[in-house]
Short mmCIF file of C-alpha atoms in Angstrom, two decimals:
data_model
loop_
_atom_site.label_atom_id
_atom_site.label_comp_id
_atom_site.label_asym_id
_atom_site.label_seq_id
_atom_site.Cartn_x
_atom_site.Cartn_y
_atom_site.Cartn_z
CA UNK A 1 -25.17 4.63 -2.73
CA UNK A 2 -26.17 3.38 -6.53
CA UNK A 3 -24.28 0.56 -5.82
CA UNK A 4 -26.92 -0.64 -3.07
CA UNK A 5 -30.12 0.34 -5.28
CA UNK A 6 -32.18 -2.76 -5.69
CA UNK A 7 -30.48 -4.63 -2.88
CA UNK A 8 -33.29 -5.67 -0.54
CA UNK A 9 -31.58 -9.12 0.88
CA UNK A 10 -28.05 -10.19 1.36
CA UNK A 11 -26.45 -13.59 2.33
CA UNK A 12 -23.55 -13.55 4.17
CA UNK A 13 -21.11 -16.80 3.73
CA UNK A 14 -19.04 -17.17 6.38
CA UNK A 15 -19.19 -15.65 9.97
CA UNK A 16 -16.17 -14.85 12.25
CA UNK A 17 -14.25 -11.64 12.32
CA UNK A 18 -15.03 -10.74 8.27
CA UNK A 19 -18.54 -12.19 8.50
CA UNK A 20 -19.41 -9.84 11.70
CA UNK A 21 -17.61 -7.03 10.11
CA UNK A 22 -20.11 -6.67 6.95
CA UNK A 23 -23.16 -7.66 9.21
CA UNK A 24 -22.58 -4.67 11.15
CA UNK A 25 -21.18 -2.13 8.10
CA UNK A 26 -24.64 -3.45 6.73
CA UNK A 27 -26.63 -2.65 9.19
CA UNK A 28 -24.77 0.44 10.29
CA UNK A 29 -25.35 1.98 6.70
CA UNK A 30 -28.07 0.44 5.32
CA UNK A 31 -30.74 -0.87 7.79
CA UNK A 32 -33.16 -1.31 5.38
CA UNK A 33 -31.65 -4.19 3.96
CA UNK A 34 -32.41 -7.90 5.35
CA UNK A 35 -29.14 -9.87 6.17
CA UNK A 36 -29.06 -13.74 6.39
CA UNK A 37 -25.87 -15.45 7.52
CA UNK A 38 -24.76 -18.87 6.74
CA UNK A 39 -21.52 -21.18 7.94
CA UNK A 40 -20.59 -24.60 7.32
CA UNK A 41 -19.37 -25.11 10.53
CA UNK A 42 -21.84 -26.30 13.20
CA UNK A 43 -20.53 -23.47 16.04
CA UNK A 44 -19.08 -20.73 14.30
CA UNK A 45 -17.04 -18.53 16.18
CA UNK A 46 -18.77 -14.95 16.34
CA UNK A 47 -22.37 -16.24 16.56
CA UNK A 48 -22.92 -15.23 20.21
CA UNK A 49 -21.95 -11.83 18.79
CA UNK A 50 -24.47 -11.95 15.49
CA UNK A 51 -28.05 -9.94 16.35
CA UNK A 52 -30.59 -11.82 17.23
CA UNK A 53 -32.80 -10.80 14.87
CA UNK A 54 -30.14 -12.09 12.24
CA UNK A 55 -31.12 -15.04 11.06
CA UNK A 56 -28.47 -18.15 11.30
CA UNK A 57 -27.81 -21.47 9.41
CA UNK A 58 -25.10 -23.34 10.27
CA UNK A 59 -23.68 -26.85 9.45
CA UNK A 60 -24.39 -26.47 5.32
CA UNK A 61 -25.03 -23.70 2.63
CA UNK A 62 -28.49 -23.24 2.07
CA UNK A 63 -28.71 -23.26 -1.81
CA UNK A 64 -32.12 -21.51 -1.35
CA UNK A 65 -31.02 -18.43 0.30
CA UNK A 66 -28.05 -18.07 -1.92
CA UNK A 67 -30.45 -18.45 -5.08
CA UNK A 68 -32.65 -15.77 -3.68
CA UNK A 69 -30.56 -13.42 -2.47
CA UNK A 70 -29.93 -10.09 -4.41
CA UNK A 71 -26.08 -9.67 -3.26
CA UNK A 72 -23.75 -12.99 -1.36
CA UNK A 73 -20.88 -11.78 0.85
CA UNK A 74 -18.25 -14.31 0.66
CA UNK A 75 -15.47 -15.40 3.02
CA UNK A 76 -12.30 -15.54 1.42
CA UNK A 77 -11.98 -18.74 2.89
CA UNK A 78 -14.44 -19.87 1.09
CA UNK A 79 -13.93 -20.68 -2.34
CA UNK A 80 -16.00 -19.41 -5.28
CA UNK A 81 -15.59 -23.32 -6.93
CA UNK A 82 -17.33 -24.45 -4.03
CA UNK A 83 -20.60 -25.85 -5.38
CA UNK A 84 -23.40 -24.28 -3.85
CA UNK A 85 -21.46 -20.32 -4.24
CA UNK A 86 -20.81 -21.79 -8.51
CA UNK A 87 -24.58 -22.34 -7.86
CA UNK A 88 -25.50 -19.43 -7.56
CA UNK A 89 -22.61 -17.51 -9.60
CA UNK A 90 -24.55 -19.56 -12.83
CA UNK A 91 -27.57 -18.50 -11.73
CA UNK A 92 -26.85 -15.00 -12.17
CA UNK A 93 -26.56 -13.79 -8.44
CA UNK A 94 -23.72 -11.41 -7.63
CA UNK A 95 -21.12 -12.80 -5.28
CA UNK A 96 -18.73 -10.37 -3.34
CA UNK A 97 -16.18 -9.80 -0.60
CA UNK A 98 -15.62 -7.24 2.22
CA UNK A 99 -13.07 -5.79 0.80
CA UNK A 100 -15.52 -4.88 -2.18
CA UNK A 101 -17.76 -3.52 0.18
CA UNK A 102 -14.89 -1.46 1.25
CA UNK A 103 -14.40 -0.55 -2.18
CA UNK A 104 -18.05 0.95 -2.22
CA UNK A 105 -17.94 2.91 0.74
CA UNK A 106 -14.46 4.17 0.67
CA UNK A 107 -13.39 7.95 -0.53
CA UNK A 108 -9.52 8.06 0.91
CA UNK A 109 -6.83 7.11 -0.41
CA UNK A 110 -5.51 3.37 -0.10
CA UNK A 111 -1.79 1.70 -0.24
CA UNK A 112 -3.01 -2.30 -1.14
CA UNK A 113 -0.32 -5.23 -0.49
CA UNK A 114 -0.34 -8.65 -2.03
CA UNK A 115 2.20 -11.18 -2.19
CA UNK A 116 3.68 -14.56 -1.21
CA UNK A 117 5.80 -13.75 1.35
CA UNK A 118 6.73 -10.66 3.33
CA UNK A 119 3.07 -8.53 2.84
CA UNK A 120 2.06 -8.65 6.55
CA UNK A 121 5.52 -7.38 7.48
CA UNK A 122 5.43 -4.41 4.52
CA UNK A 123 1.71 -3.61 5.55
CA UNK A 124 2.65 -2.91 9.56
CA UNK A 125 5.78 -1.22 8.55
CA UNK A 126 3.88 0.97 5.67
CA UNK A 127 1.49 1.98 8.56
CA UNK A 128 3.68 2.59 11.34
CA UNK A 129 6.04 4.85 9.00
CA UNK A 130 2.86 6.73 7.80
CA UNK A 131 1.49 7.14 11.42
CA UNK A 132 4.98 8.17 12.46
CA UNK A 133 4.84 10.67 9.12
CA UNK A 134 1.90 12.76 11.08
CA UNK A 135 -1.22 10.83 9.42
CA UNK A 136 -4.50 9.03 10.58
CA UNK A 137 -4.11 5.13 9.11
CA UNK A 138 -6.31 2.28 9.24
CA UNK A 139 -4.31 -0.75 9.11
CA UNK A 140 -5.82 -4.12 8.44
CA UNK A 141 -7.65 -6.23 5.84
CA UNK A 142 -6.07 -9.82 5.78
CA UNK A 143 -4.58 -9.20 8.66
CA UNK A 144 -5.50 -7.63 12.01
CA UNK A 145 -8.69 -5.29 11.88
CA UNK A 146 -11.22 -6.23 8.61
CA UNK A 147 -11.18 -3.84 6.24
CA UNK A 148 -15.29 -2.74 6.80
CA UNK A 149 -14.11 -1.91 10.56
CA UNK A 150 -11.49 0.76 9.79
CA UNK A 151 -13.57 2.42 7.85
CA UNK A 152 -15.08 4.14 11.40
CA UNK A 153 -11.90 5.06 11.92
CA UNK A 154 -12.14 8.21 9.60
CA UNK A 155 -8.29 8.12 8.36
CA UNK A 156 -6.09 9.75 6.33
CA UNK A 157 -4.74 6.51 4.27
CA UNK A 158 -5.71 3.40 4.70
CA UNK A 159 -2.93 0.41 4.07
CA UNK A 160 -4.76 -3.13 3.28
CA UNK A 161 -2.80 -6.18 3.14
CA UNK A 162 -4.76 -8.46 0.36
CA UNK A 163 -4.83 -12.20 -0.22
CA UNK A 164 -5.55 -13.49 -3.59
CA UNK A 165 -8.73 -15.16 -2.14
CA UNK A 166 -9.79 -11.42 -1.33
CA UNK A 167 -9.18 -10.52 -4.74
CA UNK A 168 -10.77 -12.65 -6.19
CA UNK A 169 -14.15 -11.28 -5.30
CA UNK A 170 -12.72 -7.64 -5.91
CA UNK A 171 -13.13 -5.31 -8.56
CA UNK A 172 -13.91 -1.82 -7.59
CA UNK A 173 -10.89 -1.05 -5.20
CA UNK A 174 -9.13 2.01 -6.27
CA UNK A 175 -5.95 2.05 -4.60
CA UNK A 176 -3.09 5.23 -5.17
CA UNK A 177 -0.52 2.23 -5.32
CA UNK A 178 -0.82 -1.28 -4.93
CA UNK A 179 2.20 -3.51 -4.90
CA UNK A 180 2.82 -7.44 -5.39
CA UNK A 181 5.54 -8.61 -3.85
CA UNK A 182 6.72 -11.96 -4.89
CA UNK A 183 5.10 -15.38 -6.12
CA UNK A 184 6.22 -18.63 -4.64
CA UNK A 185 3.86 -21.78 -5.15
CA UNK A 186 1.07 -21.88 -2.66
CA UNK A 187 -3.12 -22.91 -2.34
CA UNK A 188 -2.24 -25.07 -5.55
CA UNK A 189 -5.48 -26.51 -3.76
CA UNK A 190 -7.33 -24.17 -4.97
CA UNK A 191 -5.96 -22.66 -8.23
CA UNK A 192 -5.32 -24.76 -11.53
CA UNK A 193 -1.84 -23.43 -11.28
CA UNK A 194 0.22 -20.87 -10.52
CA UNK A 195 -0.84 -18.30 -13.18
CA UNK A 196 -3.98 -18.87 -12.29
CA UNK A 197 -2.32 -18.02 -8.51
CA UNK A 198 -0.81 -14.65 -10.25
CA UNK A 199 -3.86 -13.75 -12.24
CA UNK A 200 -5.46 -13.51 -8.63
CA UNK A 201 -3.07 -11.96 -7.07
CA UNK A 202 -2.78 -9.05 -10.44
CA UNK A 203 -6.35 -8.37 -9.46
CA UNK A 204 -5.07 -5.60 -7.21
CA UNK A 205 -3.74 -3.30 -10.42
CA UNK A 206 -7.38 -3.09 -11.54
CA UNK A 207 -8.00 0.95 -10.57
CA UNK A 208 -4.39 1.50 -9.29
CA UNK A 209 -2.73 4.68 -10.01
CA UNK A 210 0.80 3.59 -9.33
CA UNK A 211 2.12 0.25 -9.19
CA UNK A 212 5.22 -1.16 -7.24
CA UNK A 213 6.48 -4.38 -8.67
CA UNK A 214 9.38 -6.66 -8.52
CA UNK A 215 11.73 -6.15 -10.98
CA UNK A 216 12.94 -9.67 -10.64
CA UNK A 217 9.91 -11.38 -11.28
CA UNK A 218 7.64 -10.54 -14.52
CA UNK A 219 4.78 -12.05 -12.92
CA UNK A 220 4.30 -9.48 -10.64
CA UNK A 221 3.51 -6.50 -13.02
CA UNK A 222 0.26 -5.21 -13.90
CA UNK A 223 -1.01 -7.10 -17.62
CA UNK A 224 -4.00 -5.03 -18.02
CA UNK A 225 -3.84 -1.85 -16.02
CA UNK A 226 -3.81 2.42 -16.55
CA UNK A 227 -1.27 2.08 -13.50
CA UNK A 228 2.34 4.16 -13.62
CA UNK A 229 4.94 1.06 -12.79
CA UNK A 230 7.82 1.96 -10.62
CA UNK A 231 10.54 -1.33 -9.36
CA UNK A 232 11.90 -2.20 -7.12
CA UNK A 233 14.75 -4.68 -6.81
CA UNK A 234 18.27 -5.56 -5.25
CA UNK A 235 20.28 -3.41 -7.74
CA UNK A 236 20.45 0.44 -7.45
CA UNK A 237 17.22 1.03 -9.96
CA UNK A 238 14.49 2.83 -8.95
CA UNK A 239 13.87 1.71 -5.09
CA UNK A 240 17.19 -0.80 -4.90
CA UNK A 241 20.42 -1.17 -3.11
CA UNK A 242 23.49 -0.04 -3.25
CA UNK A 243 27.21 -0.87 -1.95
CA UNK A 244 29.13 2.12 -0.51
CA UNK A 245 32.05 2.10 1.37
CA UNK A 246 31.69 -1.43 2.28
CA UNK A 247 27.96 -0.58 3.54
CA UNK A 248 24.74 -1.89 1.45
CA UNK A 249 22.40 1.19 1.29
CA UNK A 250 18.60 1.30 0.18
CA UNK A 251 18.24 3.62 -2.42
CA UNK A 252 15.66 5.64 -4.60
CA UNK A 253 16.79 6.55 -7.73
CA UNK A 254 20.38 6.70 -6.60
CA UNK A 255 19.63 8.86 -3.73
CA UNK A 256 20.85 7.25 -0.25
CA UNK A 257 17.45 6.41 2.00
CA UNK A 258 19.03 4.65 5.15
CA UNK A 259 22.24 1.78 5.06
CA UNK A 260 20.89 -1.10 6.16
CA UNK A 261 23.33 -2.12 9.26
CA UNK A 262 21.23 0.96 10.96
CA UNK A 263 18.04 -1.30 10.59
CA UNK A 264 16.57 -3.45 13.94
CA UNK A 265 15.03 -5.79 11.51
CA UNK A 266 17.51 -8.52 9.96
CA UNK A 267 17.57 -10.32 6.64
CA UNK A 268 17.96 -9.45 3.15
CA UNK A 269 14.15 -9.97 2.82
CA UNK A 270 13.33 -7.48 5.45
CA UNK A 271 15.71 -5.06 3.77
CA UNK A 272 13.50 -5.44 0.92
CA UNK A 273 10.55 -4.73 3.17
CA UNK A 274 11.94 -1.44 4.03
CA UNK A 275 12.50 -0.55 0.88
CA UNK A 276 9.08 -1.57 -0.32
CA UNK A 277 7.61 0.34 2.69
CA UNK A 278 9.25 3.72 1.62
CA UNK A 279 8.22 3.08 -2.05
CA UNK A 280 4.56 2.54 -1.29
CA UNK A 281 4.72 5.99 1.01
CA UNK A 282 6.52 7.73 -1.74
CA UNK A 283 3.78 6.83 -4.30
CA UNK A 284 1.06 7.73 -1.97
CA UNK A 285 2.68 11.12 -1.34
CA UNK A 286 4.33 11.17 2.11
CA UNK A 287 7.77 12.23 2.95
CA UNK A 288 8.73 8.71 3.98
CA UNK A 289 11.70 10.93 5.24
CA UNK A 290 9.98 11.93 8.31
CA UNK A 291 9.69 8.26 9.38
CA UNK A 292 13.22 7.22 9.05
CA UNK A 293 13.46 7.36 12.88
CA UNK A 294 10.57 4.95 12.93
CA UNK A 295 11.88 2.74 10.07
CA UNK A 296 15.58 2.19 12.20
CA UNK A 297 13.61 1.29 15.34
CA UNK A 298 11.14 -1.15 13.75
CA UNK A 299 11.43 -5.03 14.82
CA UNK A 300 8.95 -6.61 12.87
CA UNK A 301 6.24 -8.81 13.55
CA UNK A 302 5.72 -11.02 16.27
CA UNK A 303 7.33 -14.37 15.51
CA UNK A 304 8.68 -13.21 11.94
CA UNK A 305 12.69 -12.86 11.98
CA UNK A 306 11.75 -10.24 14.57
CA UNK A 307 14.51 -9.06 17.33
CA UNK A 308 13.66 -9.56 20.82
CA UNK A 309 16.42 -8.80 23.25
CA UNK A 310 19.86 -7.58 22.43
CA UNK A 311 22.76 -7.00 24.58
CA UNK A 312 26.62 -6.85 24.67
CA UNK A 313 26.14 -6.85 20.89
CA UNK A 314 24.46 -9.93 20.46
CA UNK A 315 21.19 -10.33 18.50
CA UNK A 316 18.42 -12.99 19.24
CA UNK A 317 15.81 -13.40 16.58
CA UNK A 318 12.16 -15.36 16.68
CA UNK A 319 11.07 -16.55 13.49
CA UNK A 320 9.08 -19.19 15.03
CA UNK A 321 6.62 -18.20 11.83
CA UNK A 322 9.03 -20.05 9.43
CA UNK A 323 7.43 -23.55 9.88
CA UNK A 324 8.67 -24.21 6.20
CA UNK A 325 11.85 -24.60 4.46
CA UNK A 326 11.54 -21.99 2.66
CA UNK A 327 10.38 -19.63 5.35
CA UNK A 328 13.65 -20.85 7.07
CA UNK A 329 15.73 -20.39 3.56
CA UNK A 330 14.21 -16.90 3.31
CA UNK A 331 15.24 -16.20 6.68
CA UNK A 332 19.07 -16.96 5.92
CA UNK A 333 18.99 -15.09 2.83
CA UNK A 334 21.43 -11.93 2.77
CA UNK A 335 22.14 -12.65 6.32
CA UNK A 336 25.28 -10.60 7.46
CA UNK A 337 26.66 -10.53 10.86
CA UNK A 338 30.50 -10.25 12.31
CA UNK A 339 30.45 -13.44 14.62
CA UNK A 340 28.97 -16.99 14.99
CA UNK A 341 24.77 -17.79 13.83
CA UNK A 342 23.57 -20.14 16.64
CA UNK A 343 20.31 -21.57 14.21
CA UNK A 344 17.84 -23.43 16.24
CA UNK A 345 16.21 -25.99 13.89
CA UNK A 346 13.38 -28.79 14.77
CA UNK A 347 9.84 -30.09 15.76
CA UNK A 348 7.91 -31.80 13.46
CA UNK A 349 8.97 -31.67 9.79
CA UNK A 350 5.81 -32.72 7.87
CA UNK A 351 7.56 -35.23 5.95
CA UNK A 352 9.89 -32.11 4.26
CA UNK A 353 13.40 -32.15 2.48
CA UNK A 354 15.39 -30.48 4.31
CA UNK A 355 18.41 -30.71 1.86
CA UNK A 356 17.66 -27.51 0.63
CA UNK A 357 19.41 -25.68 3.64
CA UNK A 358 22.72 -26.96 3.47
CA UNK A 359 24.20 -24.80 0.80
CA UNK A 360 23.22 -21.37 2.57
CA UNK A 361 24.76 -23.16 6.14
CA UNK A 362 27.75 -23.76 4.59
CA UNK A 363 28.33 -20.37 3.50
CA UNK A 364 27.69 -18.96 7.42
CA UNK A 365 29.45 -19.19 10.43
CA UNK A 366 26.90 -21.31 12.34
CA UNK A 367 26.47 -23.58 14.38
CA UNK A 368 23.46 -25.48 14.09
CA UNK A 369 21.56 -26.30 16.85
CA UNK A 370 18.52 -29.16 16.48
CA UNK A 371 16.21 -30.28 18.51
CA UNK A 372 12.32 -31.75 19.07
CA UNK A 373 11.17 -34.54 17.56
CA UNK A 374 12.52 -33.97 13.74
CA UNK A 375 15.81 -32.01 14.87
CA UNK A 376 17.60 -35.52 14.06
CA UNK A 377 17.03 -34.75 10.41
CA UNK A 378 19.08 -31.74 10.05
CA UNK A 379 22.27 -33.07 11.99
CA UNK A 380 23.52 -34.01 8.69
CA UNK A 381 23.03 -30.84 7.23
CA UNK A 382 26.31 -29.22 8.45
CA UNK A 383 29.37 -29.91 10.51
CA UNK A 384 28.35 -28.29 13.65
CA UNK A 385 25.10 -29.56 14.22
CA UNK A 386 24.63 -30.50 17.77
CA UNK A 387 20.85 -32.83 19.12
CA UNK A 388 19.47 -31.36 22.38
CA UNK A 389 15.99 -32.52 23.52
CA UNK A 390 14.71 -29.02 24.23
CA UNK A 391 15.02 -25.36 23.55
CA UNK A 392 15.94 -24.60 27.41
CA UNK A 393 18.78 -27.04 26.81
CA UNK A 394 20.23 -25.38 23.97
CA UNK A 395 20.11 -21.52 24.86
CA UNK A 396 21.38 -23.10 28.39
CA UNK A 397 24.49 -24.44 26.78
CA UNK A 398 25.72 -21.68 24.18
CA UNK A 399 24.49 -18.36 26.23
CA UNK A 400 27.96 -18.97 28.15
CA UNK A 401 30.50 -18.93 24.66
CA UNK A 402 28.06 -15.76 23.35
CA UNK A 403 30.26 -13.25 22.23
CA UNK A 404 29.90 -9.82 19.84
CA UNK A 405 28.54 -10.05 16.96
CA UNK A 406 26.65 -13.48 17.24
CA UNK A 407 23.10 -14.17 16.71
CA UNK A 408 20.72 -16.05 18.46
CA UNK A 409 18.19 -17.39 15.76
CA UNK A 410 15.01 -19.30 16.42
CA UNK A 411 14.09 -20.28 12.68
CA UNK A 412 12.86 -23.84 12.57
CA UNK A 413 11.78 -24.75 9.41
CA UNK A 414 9.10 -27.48 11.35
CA UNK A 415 6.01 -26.94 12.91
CA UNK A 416 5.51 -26.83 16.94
CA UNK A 417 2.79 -29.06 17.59
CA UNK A 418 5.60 -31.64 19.23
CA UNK A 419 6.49 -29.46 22.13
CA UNK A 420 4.30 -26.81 21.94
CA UNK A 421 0.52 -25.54 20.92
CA UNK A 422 1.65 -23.09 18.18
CA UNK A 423 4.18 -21.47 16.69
CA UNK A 424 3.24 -18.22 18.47
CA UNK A 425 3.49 -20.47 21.99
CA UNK A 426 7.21 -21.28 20.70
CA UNK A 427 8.04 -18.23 19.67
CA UNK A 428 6.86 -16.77 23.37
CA UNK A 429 8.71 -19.01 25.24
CA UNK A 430 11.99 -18.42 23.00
CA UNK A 431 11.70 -14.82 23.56
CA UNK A 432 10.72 -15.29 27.00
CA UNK A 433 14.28 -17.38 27.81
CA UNK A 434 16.35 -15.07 25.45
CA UNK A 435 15.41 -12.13 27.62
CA UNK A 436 16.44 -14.11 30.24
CA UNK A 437 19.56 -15.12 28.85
CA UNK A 438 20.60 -12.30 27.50
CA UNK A 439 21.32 -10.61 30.46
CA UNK A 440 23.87 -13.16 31.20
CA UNK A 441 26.31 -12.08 28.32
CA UNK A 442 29.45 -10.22 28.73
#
């Protein structure tokens, strides 16, 4: 409650889901306070849902409220470089996020996720093992449910997927283990470079009591920070991998955890997940064990290498989500299976080198299928590559010469926006004709 002493009037920056979130924690916990709202957008989405007697200002940042207020809630969206939140910063006026605000009102324990790549995925898997494990878990932050509404959920452990824009206005969290995953160049929009990128993202050691880091990448481990550092890696130390009898294991400290051909989810960067998720609940203190049932059966996010429909021992995968080269490379990576990868490639390429791809085709046995209006660009890529205009053409053609051990993979290193609204829309209507497909193969 200190925290809040001498807080009469707060500006909120930024409506939506977060913005409406802290407008009603505020009010919830501490009516007393006046809230303002602003949002440079002229029709915010969430304003129909703001109180009435919340005052509004859209189109702008009003310098005047910022310069007055006694606390600013901040969007992460929002950059603290943008002039009229620097403003204010200069001036003396403390700016924060939710997940601050979280920080202040939160007594349980907490399992915090940054990274690159892969955090969503390691966040829902952390939670579903730990729900699966016999606890209460609020599972949100960056993505799903904001941070400020799980907190009336009353749970045993909450697991918080973190950006580095949310960490940049945190520095109260105290977390039992916080974890960054990887760092791959990304918003160099809005950082000088990418340790400034890192330094963010290393904001989530701050009041950790354990931290998980990549052993294969320094810049993931805590400079400044109390924190007891376990790895994790792709070698057998600490939380790693290990061969046996032809079969590539996760491990913990040497001790078997689960091989990895009993996993649903496929890649060698969702075997990492996994192994992630079992470090985080080890850290936190629960039998991760009890959730191996839970861990086999997981299929990953919606649209993110995630299996949806399987039959006569063939897999088909949408990772619609990699609209990148690099989400498509990550995809590949590690990728093991007995037969032929169909890889369905295409849509609009964003002016991207797709070069890049043909060293990890080349060591597959795929057959690359392309098509929308890019697809042409990866027919040079490899040998087999085939142009179709559609995705109905393509899964029409191979489902007949589907045999064990193949893979259906949707990974299209493009965006949609040629032939569909979204990559989620894509990603539907591939899983919509592979369950329809699939049911054809013998």
């Amino acid at each position: 409650m200190e925290r809040w002493q001498d807080i009469n009037n707060v500006v909120v920056v930024g409506l939506g889901i977060t913005g409406l979130s802290v407008v009603n924690h505020i009010r919830k916990h501490h009516s007393n306070i006046a809230i303002k709202v602003m949002d440079s957008r002229d029709n915010p989405p969430g304003a129909e849902q703001l109180p009435t007697d919340v005052a509004l200002h859209t189109g702008s940042f009003e310098s005047e409220w910022l310069l007055s207020a006694d606390l600013v809630v901040c969007n992460p969206g929002i950059a603290l470089a943008t002039p009229e939140i620097d403003q204010a910063l200069q001036s003396g006026v403390r700016v924060v996020g939710d997940i601050e605000l979280f920080a202040w009102a939160n007594s349980k324990p907490v399992i915090a996720i940054t990274g690159s790549n892969g955090k969503s995925t390691v966040t829902d898997l952390t939670g579903e093992m730990a729900k699966a494990a016999g606890l209460r878990v609020g599972v949100g932050g960056n993505i799903g449910v904001p941070a400020l509404d799980l907190l009336e959920l009353d749970a045993d452990l909450y697991v918080l997927e973190l950006s580095s824009f949310q960490l940049e206005t945190t520095s109260s969290l105290n977390t039992t283990v916080s974890t960054f995953l990887n760092l791959s160049e990304d918003h160099m929009d809005r950082y000088e470079g990418m340790e400034d990128y890192a330094e963010a993202k290393r904001r989530i050691f701050m009041h950790a009591d354990n931290a998980l880091v990549n052993r294969d990448e320094p810049d993931t481990y805590p400079l400044e920070s109390n924190a007891t550092v376990t790895t994790f890696g792709f070698d057998s130390t600490q939380f790693g991998m290990q061969e046996v009898d032809g079969r590539t294991w996760l491990v913990d400290s040497g001790e078997l955890i689960i091989a990895t051909d009993e996993l649903s989810i496929v890649g060698k960067h969702n075997w990492s997940n996994a192994l992630v998720a079992c470090g985080l609940l080890k850290l936190a203190g629960v039998d991760y064990q009890q959730a191996l049932e839970c861990l086999k059966a997981y299929r990953g996010l919606s649209h993110r290498c995630q299996v949806v429909a399987e039959n006569s021992g063939v897999k088909w995968v949408n990772d619609s989500k990699a609209t990148n080269v690099a989400s498509t490379l990550a995809a590949l990576s590690g990728l093991s299976l007995d037969g032929t990868l169909y890889l369905l490639v295409g849509g609009v390429g964003k002016g991207a080198d797709f070069s890049e791809l043909a060293a990890p085709l080349a060591a597959l046995n795929v057959k690359l299928c392309c098509f929308g209006r890019d697809g042409h660009e990866f027919v040079p890529l490899h040998d087999s590559a085939v142009q179709y205009a559609s995705m109905d053409d393509i899964l029409a053609e191979i489902t007949p010469q589907l045999q064990q051990g193949d893979m259906v993979m949707l990974s299209p290193a493009c965006a949609s926006f040629d032939q569909f609204a979204n990559f989620m829309a894509r990603g539907d209507h591939f899983t919509q004709l592979a369950q329809q497909y699939s049911t054809q193969v013998s």
